PDB file of C-alpha atoms in Angstrom:
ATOM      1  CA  UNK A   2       7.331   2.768 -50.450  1.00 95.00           C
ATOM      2  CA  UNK A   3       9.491   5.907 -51.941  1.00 96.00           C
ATOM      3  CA  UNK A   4      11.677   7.313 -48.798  1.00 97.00           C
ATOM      4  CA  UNK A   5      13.720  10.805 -49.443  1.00 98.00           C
ATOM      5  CA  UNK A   6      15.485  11.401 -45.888  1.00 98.00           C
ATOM      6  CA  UNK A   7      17.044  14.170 -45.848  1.00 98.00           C
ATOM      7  CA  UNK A   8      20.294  15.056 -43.114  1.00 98.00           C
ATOM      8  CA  UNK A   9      23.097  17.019 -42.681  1.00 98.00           C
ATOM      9  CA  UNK A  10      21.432  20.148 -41.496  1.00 97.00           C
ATOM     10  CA  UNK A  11      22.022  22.690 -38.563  1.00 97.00           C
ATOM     11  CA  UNK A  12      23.763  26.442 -37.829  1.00 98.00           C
ATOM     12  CA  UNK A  13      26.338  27.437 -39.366  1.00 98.00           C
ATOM     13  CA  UNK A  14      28.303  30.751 -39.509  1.00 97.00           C
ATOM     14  CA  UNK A  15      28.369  33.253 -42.527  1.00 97.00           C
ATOM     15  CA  UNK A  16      30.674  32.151 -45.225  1.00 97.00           C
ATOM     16  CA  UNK A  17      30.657  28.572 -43.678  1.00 98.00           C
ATOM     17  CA  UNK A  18      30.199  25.044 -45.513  1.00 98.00           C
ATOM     18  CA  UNK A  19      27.781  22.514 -44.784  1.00 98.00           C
ATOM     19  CA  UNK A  20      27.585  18.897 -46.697  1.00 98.00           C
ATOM     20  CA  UNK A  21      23.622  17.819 -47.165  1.00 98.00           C
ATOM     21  CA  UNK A  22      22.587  14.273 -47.701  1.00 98.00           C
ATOM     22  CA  UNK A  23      19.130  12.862 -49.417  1.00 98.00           C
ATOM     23  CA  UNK A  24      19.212   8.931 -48.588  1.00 98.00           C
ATOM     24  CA  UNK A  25      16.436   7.274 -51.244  1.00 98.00           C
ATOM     25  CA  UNK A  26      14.892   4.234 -50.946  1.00 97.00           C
ATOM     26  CA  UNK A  27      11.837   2.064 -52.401  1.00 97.00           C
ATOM     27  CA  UNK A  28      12.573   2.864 -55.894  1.00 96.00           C
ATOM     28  CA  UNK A  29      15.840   2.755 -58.410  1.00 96.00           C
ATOM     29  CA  UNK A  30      17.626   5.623 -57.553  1.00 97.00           C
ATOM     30  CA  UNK A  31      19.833   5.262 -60.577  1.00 96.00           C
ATOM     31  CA  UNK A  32      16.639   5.861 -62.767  1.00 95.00           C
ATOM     32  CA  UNK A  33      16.095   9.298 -61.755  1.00 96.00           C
ATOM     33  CA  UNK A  34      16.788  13.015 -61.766  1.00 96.00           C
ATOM     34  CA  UNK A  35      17.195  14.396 -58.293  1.00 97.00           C
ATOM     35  CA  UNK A  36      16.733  17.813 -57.133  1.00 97.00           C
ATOM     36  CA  UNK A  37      16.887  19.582 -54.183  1.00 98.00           C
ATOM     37  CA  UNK A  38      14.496  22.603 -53.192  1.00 98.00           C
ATOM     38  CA  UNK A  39      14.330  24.980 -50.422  1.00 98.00           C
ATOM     39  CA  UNK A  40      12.054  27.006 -48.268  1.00 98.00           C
ATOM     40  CA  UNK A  41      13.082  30.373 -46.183  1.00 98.00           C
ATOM     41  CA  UNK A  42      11.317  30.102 -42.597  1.00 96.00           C
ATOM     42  CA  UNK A  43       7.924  32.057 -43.515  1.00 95.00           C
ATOM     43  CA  UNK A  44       8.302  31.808 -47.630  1.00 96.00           C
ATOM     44  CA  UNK A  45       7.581  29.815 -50.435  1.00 96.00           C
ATOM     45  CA  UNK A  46       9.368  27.224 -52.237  1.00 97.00           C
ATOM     46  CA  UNK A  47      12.498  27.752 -54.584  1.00 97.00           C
ATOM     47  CA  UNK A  48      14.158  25.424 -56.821  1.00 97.00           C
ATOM     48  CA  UNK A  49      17.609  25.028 -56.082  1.00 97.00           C
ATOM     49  CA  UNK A  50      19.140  22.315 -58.039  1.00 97.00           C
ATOM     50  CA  UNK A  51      19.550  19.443 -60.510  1.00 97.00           C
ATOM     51  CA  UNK A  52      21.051  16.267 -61.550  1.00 97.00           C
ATOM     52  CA  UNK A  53      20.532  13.726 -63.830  1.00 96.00           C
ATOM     53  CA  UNK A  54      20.544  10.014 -63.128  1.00 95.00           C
ATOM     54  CA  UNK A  55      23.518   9.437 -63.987  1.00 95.00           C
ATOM     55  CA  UNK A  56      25.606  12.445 -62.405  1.00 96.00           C
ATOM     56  CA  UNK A  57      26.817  13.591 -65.760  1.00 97.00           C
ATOM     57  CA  UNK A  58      24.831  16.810 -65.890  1.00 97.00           C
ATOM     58  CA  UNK A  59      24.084  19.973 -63.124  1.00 97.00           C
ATOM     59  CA  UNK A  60      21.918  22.417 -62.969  1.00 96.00           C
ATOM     60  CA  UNK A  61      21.663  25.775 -60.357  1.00 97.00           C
ATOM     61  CA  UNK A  62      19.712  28.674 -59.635  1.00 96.00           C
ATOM     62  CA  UNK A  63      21.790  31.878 -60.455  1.00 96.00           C
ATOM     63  CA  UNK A  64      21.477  32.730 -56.442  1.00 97.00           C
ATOM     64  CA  UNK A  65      23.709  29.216 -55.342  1.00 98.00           C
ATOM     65  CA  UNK A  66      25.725  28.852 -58.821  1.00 97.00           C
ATOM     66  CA  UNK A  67      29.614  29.014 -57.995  1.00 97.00           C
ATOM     67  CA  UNK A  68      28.795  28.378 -54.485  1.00 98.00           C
ATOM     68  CA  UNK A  69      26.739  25.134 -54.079  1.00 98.00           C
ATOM     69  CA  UNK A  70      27.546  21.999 -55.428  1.00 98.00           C
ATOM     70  CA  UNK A  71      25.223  18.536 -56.226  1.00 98.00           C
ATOM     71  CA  UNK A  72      26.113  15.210 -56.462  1.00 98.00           C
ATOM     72  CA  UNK A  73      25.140  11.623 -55.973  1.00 98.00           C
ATOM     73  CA  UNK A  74      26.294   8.505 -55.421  1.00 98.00           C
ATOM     74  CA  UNK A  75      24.069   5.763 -57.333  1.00 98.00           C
ATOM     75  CA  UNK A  76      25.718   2.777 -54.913  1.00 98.00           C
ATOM     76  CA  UNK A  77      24.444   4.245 -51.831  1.00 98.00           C
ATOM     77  CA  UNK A  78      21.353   5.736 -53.108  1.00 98.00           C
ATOM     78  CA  UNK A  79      22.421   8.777 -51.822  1.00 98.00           C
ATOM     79  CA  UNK A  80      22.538  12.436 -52.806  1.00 98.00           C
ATOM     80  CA  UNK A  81      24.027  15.386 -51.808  1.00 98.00           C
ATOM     81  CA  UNK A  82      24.335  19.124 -51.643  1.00 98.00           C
ATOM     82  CA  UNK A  83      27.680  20.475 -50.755  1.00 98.00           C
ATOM     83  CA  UNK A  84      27.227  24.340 -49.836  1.00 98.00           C
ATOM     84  CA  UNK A  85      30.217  26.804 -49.245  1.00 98.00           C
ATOM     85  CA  UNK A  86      30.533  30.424 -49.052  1.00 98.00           C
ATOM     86  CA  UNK A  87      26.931  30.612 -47.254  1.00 98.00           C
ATOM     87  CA  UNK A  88      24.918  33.954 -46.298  1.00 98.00           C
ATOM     88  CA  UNK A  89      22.212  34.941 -44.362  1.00 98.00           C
ATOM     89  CA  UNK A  90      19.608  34.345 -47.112  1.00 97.00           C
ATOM     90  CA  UNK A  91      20.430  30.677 -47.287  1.00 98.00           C
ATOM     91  CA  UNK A  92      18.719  30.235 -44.290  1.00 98.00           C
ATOM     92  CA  UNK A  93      16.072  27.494 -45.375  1.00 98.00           C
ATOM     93  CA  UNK A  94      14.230  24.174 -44.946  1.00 98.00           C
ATOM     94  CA  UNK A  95      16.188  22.181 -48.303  1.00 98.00           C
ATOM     95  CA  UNK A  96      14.049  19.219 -49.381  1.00 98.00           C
ATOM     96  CA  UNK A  97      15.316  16.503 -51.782  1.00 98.00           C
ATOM     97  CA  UNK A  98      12.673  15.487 -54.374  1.00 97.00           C
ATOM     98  CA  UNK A  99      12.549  13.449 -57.736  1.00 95.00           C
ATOM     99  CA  UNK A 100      11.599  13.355 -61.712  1.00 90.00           C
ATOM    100  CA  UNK A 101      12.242  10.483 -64.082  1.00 83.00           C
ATOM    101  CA  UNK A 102      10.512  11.950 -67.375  1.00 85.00           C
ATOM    102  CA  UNK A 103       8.408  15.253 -66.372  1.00 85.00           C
ATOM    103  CA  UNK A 104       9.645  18.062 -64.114  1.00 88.00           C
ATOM    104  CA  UNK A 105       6.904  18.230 -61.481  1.00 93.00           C
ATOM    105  CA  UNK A 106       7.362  16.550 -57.417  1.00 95.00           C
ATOM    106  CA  UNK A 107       5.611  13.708 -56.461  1.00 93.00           C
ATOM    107  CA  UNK A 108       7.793  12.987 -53.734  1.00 95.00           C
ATOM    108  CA  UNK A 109       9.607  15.062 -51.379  1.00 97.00           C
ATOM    109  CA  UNK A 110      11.330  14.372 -48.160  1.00 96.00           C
ATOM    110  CA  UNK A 111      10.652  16.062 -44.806  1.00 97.00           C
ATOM    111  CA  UNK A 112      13.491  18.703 -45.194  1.00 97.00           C
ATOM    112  CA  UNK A 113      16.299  19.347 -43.200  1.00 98.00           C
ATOM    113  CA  UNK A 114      16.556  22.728 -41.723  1.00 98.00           C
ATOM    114  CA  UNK A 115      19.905  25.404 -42.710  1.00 98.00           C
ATOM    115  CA  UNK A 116      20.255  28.336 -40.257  1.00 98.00           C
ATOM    116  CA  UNK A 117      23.533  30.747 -41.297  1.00 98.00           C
ATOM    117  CA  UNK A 118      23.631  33.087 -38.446  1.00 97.00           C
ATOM    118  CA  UNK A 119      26.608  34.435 -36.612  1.00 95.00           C
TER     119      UNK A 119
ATOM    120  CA  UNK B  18      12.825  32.865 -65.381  1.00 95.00           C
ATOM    121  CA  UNK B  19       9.104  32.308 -65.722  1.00 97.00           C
ATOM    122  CA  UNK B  20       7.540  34.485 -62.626  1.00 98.00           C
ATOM    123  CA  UNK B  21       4.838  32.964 -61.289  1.00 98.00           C
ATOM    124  CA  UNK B  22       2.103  35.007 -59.470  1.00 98.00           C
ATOM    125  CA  UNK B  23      -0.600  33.353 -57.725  1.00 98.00           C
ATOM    126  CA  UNK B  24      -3.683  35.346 -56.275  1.00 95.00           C
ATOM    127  CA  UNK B  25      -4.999  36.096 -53.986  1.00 96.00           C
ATOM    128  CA  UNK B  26      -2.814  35.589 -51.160  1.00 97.00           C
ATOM    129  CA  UNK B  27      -4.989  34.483 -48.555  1.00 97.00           C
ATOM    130  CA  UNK B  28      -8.419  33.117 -49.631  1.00 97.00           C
ATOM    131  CA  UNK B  29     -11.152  32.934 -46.626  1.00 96.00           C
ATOM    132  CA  UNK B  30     -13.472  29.897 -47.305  1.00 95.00           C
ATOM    133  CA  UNK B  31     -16.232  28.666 -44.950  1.00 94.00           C
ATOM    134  CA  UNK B  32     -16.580  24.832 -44.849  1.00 94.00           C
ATOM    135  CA  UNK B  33     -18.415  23.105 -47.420  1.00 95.00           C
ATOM    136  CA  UNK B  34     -17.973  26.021 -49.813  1.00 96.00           C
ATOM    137  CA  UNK B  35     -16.212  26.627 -53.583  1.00 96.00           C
ATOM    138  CA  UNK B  36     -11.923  27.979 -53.339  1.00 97.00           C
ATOM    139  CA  UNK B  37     -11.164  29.209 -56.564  1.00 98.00           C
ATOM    140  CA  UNK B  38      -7.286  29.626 -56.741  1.00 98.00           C
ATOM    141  CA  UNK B  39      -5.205  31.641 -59.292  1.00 98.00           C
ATOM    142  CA  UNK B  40      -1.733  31.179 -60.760  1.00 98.00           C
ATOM    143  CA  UNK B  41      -0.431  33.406 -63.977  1.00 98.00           C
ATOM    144  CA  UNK B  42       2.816  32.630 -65.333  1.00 98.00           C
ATOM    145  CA  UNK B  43       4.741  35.551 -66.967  1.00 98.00           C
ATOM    146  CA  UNK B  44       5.420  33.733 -70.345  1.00 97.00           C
ATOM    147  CA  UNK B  45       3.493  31.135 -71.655  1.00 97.00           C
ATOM    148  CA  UNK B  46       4.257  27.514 -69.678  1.00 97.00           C
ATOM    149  CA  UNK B  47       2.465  25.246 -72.395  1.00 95.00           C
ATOM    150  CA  UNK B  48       0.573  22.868 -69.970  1.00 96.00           C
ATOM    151  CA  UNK B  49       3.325  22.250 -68.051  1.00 96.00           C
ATOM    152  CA  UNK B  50       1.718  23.602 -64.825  1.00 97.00           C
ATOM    153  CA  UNK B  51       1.476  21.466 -61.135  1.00 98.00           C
ATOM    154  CA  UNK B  52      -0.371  22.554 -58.067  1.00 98.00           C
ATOM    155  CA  UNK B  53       1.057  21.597 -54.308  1.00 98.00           C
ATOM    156  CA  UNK B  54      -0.730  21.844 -51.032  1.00 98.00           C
ATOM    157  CA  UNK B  55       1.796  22.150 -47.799  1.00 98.00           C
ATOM    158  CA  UNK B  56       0.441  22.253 -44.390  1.00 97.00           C
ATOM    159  CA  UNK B  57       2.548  23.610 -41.982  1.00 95.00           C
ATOM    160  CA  UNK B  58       5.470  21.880 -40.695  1.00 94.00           C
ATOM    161  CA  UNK B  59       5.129  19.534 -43.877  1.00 97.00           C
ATOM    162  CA  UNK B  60       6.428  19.024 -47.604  1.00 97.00           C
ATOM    163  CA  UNK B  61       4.875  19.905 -50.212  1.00 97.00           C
ATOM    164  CA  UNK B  62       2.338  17.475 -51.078  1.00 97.00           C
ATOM    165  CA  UNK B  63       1.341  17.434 -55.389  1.00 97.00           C
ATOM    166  CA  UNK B  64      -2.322  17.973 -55.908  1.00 98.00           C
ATOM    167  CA  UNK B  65      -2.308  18.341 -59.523  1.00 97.00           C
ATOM    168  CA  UNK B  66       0.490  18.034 -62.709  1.00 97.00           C
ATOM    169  CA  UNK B  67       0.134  18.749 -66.083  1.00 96.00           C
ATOM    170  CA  UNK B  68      -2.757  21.405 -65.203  1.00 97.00           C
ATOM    171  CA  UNK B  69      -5.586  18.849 -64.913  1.00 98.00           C
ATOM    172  CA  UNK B  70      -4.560  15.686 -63.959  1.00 97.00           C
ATOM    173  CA  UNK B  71      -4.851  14.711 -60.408  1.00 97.00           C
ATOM    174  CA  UNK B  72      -2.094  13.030 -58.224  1.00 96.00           C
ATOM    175  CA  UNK B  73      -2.317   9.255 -56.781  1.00 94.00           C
ATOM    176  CA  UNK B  74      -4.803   9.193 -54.160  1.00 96.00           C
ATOM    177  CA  UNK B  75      -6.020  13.301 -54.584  1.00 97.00           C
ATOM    178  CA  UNK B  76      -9.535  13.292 -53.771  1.00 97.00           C
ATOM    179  CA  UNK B  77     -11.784  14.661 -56.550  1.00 97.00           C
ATOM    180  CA  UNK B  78     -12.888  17.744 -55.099  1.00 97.00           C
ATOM    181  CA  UNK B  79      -9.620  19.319 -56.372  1.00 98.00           C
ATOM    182  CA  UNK B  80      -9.793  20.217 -60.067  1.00 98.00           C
ATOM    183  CA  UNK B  81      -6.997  22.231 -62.663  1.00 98.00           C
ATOM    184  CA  UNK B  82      -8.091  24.265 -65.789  1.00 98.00           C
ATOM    185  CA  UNK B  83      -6.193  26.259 -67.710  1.00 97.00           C
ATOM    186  CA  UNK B  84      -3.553  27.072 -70.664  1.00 94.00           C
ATOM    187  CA  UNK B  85      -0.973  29.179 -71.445  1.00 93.00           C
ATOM    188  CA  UNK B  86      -0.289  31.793 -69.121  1.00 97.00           C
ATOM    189  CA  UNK B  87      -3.730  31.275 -66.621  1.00 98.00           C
ATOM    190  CA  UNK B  88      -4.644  28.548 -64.294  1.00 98.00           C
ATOM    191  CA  UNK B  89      -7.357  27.840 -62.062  1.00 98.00           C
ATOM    192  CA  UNK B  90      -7.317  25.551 -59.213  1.00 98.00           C
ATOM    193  CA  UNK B  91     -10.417  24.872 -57.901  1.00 98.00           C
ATOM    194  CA  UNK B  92     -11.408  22.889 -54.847  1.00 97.00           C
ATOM    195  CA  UNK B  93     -15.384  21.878 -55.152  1.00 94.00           C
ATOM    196  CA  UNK B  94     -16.189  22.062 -51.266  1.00 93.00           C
ATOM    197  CA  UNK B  95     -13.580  22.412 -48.560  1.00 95.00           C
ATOM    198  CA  UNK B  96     -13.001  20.436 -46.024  1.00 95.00           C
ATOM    199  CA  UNK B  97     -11.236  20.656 -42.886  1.00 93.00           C
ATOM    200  CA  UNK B  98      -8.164  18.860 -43.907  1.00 95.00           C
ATOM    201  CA  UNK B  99      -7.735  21.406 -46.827  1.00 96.00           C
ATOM    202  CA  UNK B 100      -6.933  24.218 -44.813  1.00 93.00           C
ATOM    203  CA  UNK B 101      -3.455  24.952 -45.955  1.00 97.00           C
ATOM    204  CA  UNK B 102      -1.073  27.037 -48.386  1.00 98.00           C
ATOM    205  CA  UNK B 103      -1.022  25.878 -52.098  1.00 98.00           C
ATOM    206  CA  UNK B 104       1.375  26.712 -54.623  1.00 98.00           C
ATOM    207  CA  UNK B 105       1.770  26.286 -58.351  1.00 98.00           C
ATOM    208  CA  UNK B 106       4.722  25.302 -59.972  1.00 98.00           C
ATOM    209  CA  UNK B 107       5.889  25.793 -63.786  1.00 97.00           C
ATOM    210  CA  UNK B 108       8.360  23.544 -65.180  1.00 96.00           C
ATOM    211  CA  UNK B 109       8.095  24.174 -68.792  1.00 95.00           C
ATOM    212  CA  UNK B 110      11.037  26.906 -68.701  1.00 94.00           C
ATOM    213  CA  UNK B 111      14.342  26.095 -66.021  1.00 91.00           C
ATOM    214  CA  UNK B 112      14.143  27.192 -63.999  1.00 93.00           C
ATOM    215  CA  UNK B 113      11.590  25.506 -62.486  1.00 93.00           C
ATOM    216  CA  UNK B 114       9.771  28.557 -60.551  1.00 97.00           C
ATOM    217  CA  UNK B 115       6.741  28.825 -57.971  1.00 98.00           C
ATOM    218  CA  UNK B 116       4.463  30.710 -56.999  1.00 98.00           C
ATOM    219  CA  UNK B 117       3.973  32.832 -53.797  1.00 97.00           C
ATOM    220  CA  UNK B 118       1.280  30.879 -52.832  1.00 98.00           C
ATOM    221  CA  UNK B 119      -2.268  31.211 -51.630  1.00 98.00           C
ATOM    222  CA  UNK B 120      -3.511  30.281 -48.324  1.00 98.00           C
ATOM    223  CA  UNK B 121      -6.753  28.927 -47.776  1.00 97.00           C
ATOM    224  CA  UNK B 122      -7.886  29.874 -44.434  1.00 95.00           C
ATOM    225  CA  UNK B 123     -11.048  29.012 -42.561  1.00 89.00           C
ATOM    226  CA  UNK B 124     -13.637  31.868 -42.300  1.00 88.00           C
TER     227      UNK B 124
END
């Protein structure tokens, strides 16, 4: 059974850091793309960012890029989402979710919920 | 990015009845076009990918049309459990964008 279980979460202060984890199991991690997409309390969904299976390539939305970094580590099945320099509006639910040949989101984790609030 | 705009917002549906949902994507998005349901307090669930073919285990009653820049979800006859918010999702362009969402609310 495919397990995303996301952690890492909590409050943080404006212009804080926060590490995320995504710990994947019940399928070769090492096979896929992971991504991680978030959710203000109230809004929709919004894509966030991207790597491939292998770590050798990143992609951001324009709103984190500079300020966010993703990464994995294939060993531990295990990805991540370092965030620095966060604001008010990155106050979100982040879900970690998966593509191995076609962009859409079969599976998602339960999320793992970012306030930013002084 | 693509904008995605889905319509209406909130869709009233008795029980038993037709939901037509509607997503239009700025640009043209091929048929690279998924539909989620979320219920609150939950992921994202995928309903439908590639505009017309249905997820593992998505009961029949949930149907995709559409090409280009308009899609149609359609859900045959609600049930209870269907109750929910549903978005669509391009990912023909990065980024990947979603819509607003519509939520299907009892009536």
């Amino acid at each position: 059974e495919v397990q995303l279980v996301e952690s890492g979460g909590g409050l943080v202060q404006p212009g804080g850091s926060l590490r995320l984890s995504c710990a994947a199991s019940g399928f070769t991690f090492s096979n896929y793309w992971m991504h991680w997409v978030r959710q203000a309390p109230g809004k929709g969904l919004v894509w966030v960012s991207r790597i491939n299976s292998d770590g050798s390539s990143r992609t951001y939305a324009d709103s984190v890029q500079g300020r966010f970094t993703i990464s994995r580590d294939n060993a531990r099945n295990t990805l991540y989402l370092e965030m620095n320099g966060l604001r008010a509006e990155d106050t979100a639910v982040y879900y970690c979710t998966r593509h191995r040949y076609v962009e859409y989101f079969q599976y998602w984790g339960q999320g793992t919920l970012v306030t930013v609030s002084s | 990015e693509v904008v995605m705009t889905q319509s209406p917002a909130t869709l009233s549906v008795s029980p038993g009845e037709r939901a037509t949902l509607s997503c239009r994507a700025s640009q043209s998005v091929s048929s690279h076009l998924a539909w989620y349901q979320q219920k609150p307090g939950q992921a994202p669930r995928l309903l439908i990918y590639g505009v017309s073919t249905r997820a593992t285990g998505v009961p029949a009653r949930f149907s995709g049309s559409g090409s280009g820049t308009e899609f149609t979800l359609t859900i045959s006859s609600l049930q209870s459990e269907d109750f929910a918010v549903y978005y669509c999702q391009q990912y023909n362009n990065l980024p990947q964008t979603f819509g607003q969402g519509t939520k299907v609310e009892i009536k």
